[in-house]
Every structure is written in C-alpha cells, then in structure tokens.
PDB file of N, CA and C in Angstrom:
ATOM      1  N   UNK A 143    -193.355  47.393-113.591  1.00  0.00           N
ATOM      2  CA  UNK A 143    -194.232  47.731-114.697  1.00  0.00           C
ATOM      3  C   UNK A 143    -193.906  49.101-115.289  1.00  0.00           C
ATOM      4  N   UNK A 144    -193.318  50.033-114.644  1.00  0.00           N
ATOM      5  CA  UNK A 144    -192.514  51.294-115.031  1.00  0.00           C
ATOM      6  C   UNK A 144    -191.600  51.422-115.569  1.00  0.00           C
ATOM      7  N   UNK A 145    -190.870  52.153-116.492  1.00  0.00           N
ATOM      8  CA  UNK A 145    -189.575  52.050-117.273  1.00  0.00           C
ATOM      9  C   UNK A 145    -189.045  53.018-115.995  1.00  0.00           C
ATOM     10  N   UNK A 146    -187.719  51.887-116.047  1.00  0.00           N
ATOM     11  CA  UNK A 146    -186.497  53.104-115.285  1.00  0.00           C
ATOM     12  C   UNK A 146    -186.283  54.416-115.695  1.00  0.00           C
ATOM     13  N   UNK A 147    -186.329  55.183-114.639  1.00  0.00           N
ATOM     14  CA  UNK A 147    -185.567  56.488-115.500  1.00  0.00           C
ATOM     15  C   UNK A 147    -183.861  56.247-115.823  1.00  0.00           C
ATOM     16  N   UNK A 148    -183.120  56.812-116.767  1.00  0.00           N
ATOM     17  CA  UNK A 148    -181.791  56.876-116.529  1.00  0.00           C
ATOM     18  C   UNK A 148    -181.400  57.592-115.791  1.00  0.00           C
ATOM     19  N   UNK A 149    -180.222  57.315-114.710  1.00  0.00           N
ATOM     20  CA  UNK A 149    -179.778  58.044-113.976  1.00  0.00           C
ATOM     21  C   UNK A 149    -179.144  59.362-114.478  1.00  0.00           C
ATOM     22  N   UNK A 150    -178.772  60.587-113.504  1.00  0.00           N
ATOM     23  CA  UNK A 150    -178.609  61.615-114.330  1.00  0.00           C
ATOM     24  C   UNK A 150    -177.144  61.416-114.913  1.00  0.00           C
ATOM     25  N   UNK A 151    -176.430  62.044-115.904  1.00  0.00           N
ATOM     26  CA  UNK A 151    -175.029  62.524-116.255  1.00  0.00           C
ATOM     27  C   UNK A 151    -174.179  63.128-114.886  1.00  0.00           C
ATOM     28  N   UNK A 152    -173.056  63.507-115.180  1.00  0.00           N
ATOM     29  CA  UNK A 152    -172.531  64.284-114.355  1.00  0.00           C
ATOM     30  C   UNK A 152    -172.897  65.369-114.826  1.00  0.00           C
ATOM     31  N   UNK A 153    -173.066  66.133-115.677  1.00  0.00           N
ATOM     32  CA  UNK A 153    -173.491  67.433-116.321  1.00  0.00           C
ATOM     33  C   UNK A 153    -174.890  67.730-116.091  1.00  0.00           C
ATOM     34  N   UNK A 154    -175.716  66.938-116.268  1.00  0.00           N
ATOM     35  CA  UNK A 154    -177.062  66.876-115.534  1.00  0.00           C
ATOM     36  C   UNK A 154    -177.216  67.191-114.209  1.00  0.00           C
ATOM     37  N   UNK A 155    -176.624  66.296-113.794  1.00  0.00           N
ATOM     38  CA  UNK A 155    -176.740  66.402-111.754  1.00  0.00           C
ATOM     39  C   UNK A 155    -175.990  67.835-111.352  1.00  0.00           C
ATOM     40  N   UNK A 156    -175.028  68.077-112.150  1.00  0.00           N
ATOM     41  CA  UNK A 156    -174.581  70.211-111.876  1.00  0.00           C
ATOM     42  C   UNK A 156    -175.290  70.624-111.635  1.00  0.00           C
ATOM     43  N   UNK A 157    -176.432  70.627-113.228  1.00  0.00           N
ATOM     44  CA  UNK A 157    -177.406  71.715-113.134  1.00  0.00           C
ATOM     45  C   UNK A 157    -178.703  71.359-112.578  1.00  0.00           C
ATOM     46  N   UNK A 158    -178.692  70.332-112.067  1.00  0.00           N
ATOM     47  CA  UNK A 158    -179.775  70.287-111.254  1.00  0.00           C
ATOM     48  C   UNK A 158    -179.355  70.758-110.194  1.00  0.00           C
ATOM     49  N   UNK A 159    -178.038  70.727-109.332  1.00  0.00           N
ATOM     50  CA  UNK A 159    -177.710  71.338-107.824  1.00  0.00           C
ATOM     51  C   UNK A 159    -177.704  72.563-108.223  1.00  0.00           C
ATOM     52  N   UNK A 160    -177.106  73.695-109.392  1.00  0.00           N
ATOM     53  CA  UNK A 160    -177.491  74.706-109.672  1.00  0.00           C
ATOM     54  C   UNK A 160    -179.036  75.122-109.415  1.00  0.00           C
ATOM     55  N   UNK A 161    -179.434  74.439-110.216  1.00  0.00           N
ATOM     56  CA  UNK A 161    -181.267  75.124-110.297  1.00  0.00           C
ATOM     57  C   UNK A 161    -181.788  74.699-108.914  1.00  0.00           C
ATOM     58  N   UNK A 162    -181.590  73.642-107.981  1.00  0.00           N
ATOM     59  CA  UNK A 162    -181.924  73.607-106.572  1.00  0.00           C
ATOM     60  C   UNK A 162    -181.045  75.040-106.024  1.00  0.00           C
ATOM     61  N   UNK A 163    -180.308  75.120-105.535  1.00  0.00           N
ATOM     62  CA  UNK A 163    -179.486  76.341-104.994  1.00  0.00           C
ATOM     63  C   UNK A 163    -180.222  77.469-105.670  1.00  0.00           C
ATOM     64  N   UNK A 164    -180.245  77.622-106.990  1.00  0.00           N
ATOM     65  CA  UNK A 164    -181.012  78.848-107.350  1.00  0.00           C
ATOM     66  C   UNK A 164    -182.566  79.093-106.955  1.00  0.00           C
ATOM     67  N   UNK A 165    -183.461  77.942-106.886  1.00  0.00           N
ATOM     68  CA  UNK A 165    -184.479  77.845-106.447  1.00  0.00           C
ATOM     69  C   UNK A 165    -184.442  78.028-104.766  1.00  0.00           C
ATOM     70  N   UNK A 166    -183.557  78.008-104.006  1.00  0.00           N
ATOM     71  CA  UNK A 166    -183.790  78.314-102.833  1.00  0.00           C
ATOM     72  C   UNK A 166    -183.164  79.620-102.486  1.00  0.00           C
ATOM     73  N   UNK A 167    -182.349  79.885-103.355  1.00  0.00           N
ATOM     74  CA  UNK A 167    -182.053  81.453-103.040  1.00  0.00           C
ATOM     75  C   UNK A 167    -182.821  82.453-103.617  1.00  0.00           C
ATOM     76  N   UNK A 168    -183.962  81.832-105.040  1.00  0.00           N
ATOM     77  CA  UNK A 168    -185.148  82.796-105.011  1.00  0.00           C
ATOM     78  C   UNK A 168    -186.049  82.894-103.529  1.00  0.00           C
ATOM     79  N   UNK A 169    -186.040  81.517-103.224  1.00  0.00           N
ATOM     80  CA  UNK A 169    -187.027  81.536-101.793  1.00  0.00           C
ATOM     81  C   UNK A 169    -186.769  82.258-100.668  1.00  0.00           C
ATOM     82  N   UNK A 170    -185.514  82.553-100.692  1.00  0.00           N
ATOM     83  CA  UNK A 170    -184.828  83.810 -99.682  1.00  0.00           C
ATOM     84  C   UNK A 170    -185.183  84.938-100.171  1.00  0.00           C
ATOM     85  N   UNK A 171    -184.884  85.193-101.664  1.00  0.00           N
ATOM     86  CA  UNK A 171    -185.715  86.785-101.725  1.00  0.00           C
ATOM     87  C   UNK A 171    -186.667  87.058-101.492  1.00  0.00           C
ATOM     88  N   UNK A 172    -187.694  85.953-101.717  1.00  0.00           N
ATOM     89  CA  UNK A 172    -188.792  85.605-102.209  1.00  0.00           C
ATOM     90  C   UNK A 172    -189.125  86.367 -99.904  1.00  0.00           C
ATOM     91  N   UNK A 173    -188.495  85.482 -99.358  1.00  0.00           N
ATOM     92  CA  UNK A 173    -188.270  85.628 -97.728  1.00  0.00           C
ATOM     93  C   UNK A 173    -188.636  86.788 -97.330  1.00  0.00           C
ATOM     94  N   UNK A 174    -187.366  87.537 -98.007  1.00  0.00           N
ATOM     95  CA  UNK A 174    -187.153  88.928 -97.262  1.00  0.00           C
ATOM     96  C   UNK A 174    -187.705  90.078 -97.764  1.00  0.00           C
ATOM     97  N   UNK A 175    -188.577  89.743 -98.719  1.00  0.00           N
ATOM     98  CA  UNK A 175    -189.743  90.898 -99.556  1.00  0.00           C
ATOM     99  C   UNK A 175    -191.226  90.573 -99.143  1.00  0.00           C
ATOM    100  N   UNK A 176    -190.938  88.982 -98.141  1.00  0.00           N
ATOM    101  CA  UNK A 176    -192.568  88.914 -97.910  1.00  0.00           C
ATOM    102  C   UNK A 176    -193.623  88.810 -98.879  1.00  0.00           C
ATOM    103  N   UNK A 177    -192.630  88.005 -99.352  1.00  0.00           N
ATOM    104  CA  UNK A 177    -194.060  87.201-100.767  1.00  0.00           C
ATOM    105  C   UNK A 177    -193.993  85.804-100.944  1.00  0.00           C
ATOM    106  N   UNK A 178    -195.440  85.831 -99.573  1.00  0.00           N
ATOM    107  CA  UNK A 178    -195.260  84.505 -99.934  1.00  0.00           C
ATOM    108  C   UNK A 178    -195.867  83.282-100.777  1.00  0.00           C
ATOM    109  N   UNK A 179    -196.105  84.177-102.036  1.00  0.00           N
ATOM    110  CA  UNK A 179    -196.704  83.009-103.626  1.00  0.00           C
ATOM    111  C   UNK A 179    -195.352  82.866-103.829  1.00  0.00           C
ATOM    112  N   UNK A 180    -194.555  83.254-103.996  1.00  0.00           N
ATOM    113  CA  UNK A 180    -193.328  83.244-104.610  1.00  0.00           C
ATOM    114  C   UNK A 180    -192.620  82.245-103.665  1.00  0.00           C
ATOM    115  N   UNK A 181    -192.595  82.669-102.691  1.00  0.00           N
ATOM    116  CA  UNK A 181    -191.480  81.538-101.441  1.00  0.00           C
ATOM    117  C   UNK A 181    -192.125  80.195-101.571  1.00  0.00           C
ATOM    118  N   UNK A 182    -193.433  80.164-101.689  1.00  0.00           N
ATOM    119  CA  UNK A 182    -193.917  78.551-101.202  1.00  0.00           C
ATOM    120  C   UNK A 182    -193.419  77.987-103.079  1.00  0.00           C
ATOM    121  N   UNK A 183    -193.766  78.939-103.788  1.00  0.00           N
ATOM    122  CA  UNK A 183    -193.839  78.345-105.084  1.00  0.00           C
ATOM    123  C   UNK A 183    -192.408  77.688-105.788  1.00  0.00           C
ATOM    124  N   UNK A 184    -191.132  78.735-104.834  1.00  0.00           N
ATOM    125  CA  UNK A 184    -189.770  78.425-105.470  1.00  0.00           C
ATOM    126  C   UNK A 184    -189.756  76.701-104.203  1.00  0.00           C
ATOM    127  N   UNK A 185    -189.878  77.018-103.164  1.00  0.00           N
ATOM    128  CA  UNK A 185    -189.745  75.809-102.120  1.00  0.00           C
ATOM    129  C   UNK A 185    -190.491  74.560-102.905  1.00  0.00           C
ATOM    130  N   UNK A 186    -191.446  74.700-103.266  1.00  0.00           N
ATOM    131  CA  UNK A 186    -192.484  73.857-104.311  1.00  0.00           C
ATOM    132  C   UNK A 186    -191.567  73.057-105.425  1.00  0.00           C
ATOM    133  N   UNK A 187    -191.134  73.962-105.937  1.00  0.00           N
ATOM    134  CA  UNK A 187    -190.460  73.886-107.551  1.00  0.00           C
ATOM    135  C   UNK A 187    -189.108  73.014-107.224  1.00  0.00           C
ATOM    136  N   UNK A 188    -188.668  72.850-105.679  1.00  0.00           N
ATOM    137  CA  UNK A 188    -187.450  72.221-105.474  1.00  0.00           C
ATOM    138  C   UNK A 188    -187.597  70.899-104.835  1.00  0.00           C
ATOM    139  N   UNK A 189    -188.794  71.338-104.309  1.00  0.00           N
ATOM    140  CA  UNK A 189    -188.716  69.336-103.722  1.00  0.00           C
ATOM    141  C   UNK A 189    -189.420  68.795-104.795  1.00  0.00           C
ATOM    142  N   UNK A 190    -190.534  69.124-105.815  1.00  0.00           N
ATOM    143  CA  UNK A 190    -190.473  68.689-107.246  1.00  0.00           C
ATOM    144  C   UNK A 190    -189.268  68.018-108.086  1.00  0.00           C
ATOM    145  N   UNK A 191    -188.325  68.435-107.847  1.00  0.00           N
ATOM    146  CA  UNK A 191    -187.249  68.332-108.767  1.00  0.00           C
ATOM    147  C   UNK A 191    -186.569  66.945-107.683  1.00  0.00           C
ATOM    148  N   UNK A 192    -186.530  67.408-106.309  1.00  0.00           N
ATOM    149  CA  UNK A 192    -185.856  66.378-105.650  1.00  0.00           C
ATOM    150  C   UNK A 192    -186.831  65.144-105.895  1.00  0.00           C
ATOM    151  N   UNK A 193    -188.011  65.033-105.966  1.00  0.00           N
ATOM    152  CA  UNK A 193    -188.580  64.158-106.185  1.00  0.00           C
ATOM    153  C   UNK A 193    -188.714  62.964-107.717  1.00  0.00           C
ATOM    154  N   UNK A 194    -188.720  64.271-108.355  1.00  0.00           N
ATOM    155  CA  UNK A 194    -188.389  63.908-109.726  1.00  0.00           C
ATOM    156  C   UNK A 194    -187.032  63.071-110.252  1.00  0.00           C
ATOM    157  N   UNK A 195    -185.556  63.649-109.683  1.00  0.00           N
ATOM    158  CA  UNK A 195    -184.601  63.565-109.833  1.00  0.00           C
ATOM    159  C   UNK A 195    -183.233  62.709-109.188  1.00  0.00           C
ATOM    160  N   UNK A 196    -184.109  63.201-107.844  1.00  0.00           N
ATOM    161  CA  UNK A 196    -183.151  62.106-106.907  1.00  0.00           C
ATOM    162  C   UNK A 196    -183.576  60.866-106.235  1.00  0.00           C
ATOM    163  N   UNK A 197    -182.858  60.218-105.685  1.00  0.00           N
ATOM    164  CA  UNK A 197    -183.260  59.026-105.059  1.00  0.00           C
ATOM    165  C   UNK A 197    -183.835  59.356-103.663  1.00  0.00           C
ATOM    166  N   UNK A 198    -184.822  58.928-103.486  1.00  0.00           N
ATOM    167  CA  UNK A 198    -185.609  59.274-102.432  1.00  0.00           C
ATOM    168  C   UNK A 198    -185.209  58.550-101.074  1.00  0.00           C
ATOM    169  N   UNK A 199    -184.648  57.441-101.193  1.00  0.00           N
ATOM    170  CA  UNK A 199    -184.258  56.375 -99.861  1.00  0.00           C
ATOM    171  C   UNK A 199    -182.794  56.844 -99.148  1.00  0.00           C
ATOM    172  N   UNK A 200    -182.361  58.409 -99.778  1.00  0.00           N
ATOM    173  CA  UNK A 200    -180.799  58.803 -99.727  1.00  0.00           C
ATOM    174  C   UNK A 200    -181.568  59.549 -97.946  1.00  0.00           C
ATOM    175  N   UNK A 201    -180.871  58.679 -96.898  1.00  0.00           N
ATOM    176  CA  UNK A 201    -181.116  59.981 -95.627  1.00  0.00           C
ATOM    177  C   UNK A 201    -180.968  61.718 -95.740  1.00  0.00           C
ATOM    178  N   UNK A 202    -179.876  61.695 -97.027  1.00  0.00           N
ATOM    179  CA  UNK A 202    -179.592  62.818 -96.822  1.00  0.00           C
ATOM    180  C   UNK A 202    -180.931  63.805 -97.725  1.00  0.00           C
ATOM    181  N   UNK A 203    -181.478  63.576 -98.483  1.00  0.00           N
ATOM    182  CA  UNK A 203    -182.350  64.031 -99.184  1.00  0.00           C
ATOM    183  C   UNK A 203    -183.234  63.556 -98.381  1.00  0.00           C
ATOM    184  N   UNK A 204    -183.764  62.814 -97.584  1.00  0.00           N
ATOM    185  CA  UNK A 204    -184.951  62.885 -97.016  1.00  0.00           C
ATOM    186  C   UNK A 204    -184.971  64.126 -95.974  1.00  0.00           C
ATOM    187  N   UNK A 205    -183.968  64.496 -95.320  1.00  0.00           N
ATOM    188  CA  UNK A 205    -184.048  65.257 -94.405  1.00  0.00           C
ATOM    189  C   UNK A 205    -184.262  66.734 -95.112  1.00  0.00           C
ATOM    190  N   UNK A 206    -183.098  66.585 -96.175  1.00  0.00           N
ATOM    191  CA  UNK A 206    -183.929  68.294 -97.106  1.00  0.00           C
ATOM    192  C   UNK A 206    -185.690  68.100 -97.554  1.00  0.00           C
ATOM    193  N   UNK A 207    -185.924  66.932 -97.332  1.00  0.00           N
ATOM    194  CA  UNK A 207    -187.443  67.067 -98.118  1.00  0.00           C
ATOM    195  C   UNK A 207    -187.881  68.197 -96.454  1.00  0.00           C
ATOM    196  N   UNK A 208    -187.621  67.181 -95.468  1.00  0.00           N
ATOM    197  CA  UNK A 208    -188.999  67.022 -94.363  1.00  0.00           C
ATOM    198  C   UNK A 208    -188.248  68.847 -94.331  1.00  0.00           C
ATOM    199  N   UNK A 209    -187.065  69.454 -94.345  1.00  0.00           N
ATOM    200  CA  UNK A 209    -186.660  70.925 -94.085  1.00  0.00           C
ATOM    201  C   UNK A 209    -187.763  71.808 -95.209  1.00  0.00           C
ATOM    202  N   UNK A 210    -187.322  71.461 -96.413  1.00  0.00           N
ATOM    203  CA  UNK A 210    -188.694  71.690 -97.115  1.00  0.00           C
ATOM    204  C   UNK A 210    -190.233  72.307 -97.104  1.00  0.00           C
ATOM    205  N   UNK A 211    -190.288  70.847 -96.482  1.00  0.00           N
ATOM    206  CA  UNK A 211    -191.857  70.487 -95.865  1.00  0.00           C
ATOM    207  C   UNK A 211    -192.180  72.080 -95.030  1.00  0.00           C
ATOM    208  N   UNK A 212    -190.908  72.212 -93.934  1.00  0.00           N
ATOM    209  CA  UNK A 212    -191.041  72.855 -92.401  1.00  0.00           C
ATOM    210  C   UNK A 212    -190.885  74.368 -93.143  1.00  0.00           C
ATOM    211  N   UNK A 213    -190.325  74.594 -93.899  1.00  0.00           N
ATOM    212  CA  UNK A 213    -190.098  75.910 -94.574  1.00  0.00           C
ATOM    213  C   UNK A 213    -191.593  75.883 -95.342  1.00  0.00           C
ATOM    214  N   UNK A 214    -192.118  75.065 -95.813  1.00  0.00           N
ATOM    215  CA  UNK A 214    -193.682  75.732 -96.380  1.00  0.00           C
ATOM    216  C   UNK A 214    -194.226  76.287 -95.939  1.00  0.00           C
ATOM    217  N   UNK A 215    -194.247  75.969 -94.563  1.00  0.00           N
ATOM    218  CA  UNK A 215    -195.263  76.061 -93.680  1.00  0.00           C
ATOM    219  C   UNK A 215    -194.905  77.627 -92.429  1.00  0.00           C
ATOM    220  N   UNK A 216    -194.054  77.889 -93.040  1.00  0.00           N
ATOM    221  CA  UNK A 216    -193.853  79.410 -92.698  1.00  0.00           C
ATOM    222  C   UNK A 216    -194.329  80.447 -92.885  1.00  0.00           C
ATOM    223  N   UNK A 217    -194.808  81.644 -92.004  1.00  0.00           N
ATOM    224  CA  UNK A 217    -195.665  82.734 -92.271  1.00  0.00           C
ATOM    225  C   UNK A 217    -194.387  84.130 -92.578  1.00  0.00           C
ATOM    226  N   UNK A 218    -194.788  83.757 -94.002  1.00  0.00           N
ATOM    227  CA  UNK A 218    -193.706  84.772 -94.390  1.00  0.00           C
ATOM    228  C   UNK A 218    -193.842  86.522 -94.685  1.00  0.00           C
ATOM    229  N   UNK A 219    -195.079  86.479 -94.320  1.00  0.00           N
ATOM    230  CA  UNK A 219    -195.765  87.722 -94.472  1.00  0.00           C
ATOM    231  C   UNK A 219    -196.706  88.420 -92.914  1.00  0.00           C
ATOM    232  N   UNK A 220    -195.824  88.523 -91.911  1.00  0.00           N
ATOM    233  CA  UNK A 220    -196.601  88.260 -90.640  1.00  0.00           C
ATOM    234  C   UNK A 220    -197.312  89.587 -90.487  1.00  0.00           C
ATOM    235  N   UNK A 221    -198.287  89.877 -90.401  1.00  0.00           N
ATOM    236  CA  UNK A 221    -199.005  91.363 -88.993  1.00  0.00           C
ATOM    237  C   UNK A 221    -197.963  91.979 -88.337  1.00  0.00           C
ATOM    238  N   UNK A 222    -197.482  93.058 -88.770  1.00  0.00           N
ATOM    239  CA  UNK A 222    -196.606  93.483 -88.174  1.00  0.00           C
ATOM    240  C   UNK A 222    -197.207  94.762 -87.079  1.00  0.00           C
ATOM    241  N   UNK A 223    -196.798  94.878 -85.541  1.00  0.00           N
ATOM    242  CA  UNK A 223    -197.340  96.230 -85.402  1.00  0.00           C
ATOM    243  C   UNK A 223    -197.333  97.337 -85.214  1.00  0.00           C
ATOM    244  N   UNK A 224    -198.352  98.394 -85.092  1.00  0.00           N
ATOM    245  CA  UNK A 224    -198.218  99.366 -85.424  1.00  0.00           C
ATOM    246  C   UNK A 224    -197.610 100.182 -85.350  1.00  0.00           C
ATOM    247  N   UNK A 225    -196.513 100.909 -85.464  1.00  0.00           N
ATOM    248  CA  UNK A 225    -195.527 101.440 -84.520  1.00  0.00           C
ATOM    249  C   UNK A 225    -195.684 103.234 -84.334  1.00  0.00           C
ATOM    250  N   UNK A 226    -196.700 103.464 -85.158  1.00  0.00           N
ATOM    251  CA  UNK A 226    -196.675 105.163 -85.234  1.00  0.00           C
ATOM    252  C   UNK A 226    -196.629 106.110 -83.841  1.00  0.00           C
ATOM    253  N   UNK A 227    -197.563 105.343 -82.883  1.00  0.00           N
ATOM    254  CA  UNK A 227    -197.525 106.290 -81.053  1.00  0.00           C
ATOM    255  C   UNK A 227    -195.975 106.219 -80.823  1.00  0.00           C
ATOM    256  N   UNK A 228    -195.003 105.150 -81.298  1.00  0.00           N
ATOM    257  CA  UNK A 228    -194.336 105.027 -80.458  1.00  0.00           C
ATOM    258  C   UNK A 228    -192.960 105.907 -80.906  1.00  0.00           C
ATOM    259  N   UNK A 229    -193.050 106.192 -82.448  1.00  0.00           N
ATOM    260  CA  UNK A 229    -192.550 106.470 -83.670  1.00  0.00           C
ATOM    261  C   UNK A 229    -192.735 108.467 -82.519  1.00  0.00           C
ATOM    262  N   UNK A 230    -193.396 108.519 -82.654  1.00  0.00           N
ATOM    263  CA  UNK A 230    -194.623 109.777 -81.956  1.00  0.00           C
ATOM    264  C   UNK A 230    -193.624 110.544 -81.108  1.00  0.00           C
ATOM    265  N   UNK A 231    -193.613 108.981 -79.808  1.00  0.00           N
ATOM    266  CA  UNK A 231    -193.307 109.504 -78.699  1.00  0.00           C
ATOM    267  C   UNK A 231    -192.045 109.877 -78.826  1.00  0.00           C
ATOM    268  N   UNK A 232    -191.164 108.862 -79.203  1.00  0.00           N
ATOM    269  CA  UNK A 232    -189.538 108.860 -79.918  1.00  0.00           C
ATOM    270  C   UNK A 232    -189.277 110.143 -80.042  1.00  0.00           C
ATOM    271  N   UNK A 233    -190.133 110.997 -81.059  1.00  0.00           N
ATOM    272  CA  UNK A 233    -189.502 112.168 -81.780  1.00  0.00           C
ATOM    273  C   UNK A 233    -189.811 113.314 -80.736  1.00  0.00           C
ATOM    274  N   UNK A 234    -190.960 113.153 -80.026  1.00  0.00           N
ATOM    275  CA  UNK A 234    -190.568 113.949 -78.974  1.00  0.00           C
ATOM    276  C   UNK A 234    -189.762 114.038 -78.063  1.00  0.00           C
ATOM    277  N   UNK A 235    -189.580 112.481 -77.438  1.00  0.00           N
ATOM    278  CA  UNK A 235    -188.601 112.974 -76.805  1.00  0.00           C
ATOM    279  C   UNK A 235    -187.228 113.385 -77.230  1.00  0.00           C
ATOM    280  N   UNK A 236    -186.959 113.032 -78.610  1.00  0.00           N
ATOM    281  CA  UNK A 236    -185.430 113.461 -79.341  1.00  0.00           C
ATOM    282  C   UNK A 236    -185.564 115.073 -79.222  1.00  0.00           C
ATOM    283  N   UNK A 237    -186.505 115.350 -79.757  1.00  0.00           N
ATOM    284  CA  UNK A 237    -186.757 117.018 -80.069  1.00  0.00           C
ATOM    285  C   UNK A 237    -186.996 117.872 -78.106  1.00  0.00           C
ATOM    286  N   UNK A 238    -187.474 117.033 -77.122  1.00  0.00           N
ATOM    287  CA  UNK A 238    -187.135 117.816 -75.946  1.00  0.00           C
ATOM    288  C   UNK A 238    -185.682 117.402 -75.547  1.00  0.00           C
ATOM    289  N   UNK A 239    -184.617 116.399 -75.505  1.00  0.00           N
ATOM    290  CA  UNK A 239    -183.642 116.320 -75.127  1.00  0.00           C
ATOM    291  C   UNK A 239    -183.178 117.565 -76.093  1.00  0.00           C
ATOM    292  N   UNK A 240    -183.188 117.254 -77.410  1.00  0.00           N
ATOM    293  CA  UNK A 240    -182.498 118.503 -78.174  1.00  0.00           C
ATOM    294  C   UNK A 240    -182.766 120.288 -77.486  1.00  0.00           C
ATOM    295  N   UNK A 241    -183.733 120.615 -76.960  1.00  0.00           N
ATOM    296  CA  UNK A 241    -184.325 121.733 -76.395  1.00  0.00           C
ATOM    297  C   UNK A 241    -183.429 121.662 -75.256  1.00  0.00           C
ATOM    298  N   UNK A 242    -183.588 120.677 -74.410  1.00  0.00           N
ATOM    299  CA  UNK A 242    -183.001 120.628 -72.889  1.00  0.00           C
ATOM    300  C   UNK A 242    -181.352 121.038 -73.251  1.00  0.00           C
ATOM    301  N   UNK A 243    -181.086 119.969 -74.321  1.00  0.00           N
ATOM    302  CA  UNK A 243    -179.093 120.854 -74.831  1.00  0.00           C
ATOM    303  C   UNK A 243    -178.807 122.055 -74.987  1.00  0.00           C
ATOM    304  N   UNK A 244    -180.230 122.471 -75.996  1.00  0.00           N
ATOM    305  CA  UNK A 244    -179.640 123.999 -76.601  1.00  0.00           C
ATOM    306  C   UNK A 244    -180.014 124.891 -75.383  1.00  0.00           C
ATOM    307  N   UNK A 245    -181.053 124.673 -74.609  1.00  0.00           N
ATOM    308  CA  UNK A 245    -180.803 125.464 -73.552  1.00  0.00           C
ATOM    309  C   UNK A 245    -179.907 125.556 -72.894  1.00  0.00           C
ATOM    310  N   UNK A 246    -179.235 124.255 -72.147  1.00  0.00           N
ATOM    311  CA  UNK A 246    -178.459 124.197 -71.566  1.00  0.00           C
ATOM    312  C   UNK A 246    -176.741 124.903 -71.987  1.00  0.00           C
ATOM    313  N   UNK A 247    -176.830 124.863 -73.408  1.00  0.00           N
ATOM    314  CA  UNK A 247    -175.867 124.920 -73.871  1.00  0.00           C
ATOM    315  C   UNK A 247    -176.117 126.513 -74.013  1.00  0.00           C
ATOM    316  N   UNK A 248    -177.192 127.518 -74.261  1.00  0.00           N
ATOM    317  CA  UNK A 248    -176.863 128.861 -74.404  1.00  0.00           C
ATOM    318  C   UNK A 248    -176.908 129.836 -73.209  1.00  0.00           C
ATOM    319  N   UNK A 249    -176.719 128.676 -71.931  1.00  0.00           N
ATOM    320  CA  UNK A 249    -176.634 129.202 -70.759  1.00  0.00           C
ATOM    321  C   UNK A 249    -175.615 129.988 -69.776  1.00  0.00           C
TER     322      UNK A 249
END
C-alpha cells in the first residue's frame, strides 16, 4: 500500500556514507567535550538516516543500529572526582623533595 522508495544513486549513497562518518565524528567531539545533547543528538541523526536510507534486513547495518543503540546509552558527562587534597598533597611533597635537594645539594 506504500510507494517504493527509489533506491539511492551511486552519488547519493557517497554522501550519505559521508554525512554518516561525519555524523559520528561530530559524536566523538561531541565525546570528548562532554556534551552530551550533542553526542546523543549526532548518534540520533545517524541511525535516522540508516533507517531512512538503508535496507534494514542487511546484518551488517543491523549490527551498526544495535552499536548505535549501545552508544546512546552512554554517560558522557560522568562526576568526576575531586582531586584538589590530592592536587595539595602532590605539591607538597614536590616542594619538600625540592627543599630536601637544595639542601642536600648546598651541603
């Protein structure tokens, strides 16, 4: 009861693997800046397109969906903790080894 879509061109299907690849390498920036409206939204914007675009019964595209799926569901923005006591202790002890040298050393 649906009209077929036409399958894509070869020029079509480029830039769709372009704009997938580009859409997941925003999701990597998107990764490593810890934003995650942006990561779920580029991950979003690509299985859209796989859905839209490709054949869904291909094993090989099913398995990028369910990778997809498993990448949504990532906490890309975690609680990180606190590190200042330890930041603290660090510099003291850099600054008494440094003391313990120069003494040692104007001995």
């Amino acid at each position: 009861d649906e009209p077929l879509k036409a399958p894509l061109s070869p020029q079509q299907h480029y830039y769709l693997q372009q704009n997938l690849a580009l859409m997941l390498e925003q999701a990597q920036v998107a990764l490593a800046r810890q934003n995650p409206e942006l990561y779920k939204g580029s991950l979003e914007r690509a299985e859209q397109w796989l859905q839209e675009f490709v054949l869904l019964e291909n094993p090989q595209v099913k398995a990028v969906q369910t990778s997809l799926e498993e990448l949504k569901t990532w906490n890309v923005n975690p609680e990180l903790p606190a590190i200042n006591e330890s930041l603290v202790q660090l510099m003291d002890l850099i600054a008494r080894q440094n003391r313990g040298v120069a003494a040692t050393g104007q001995e």
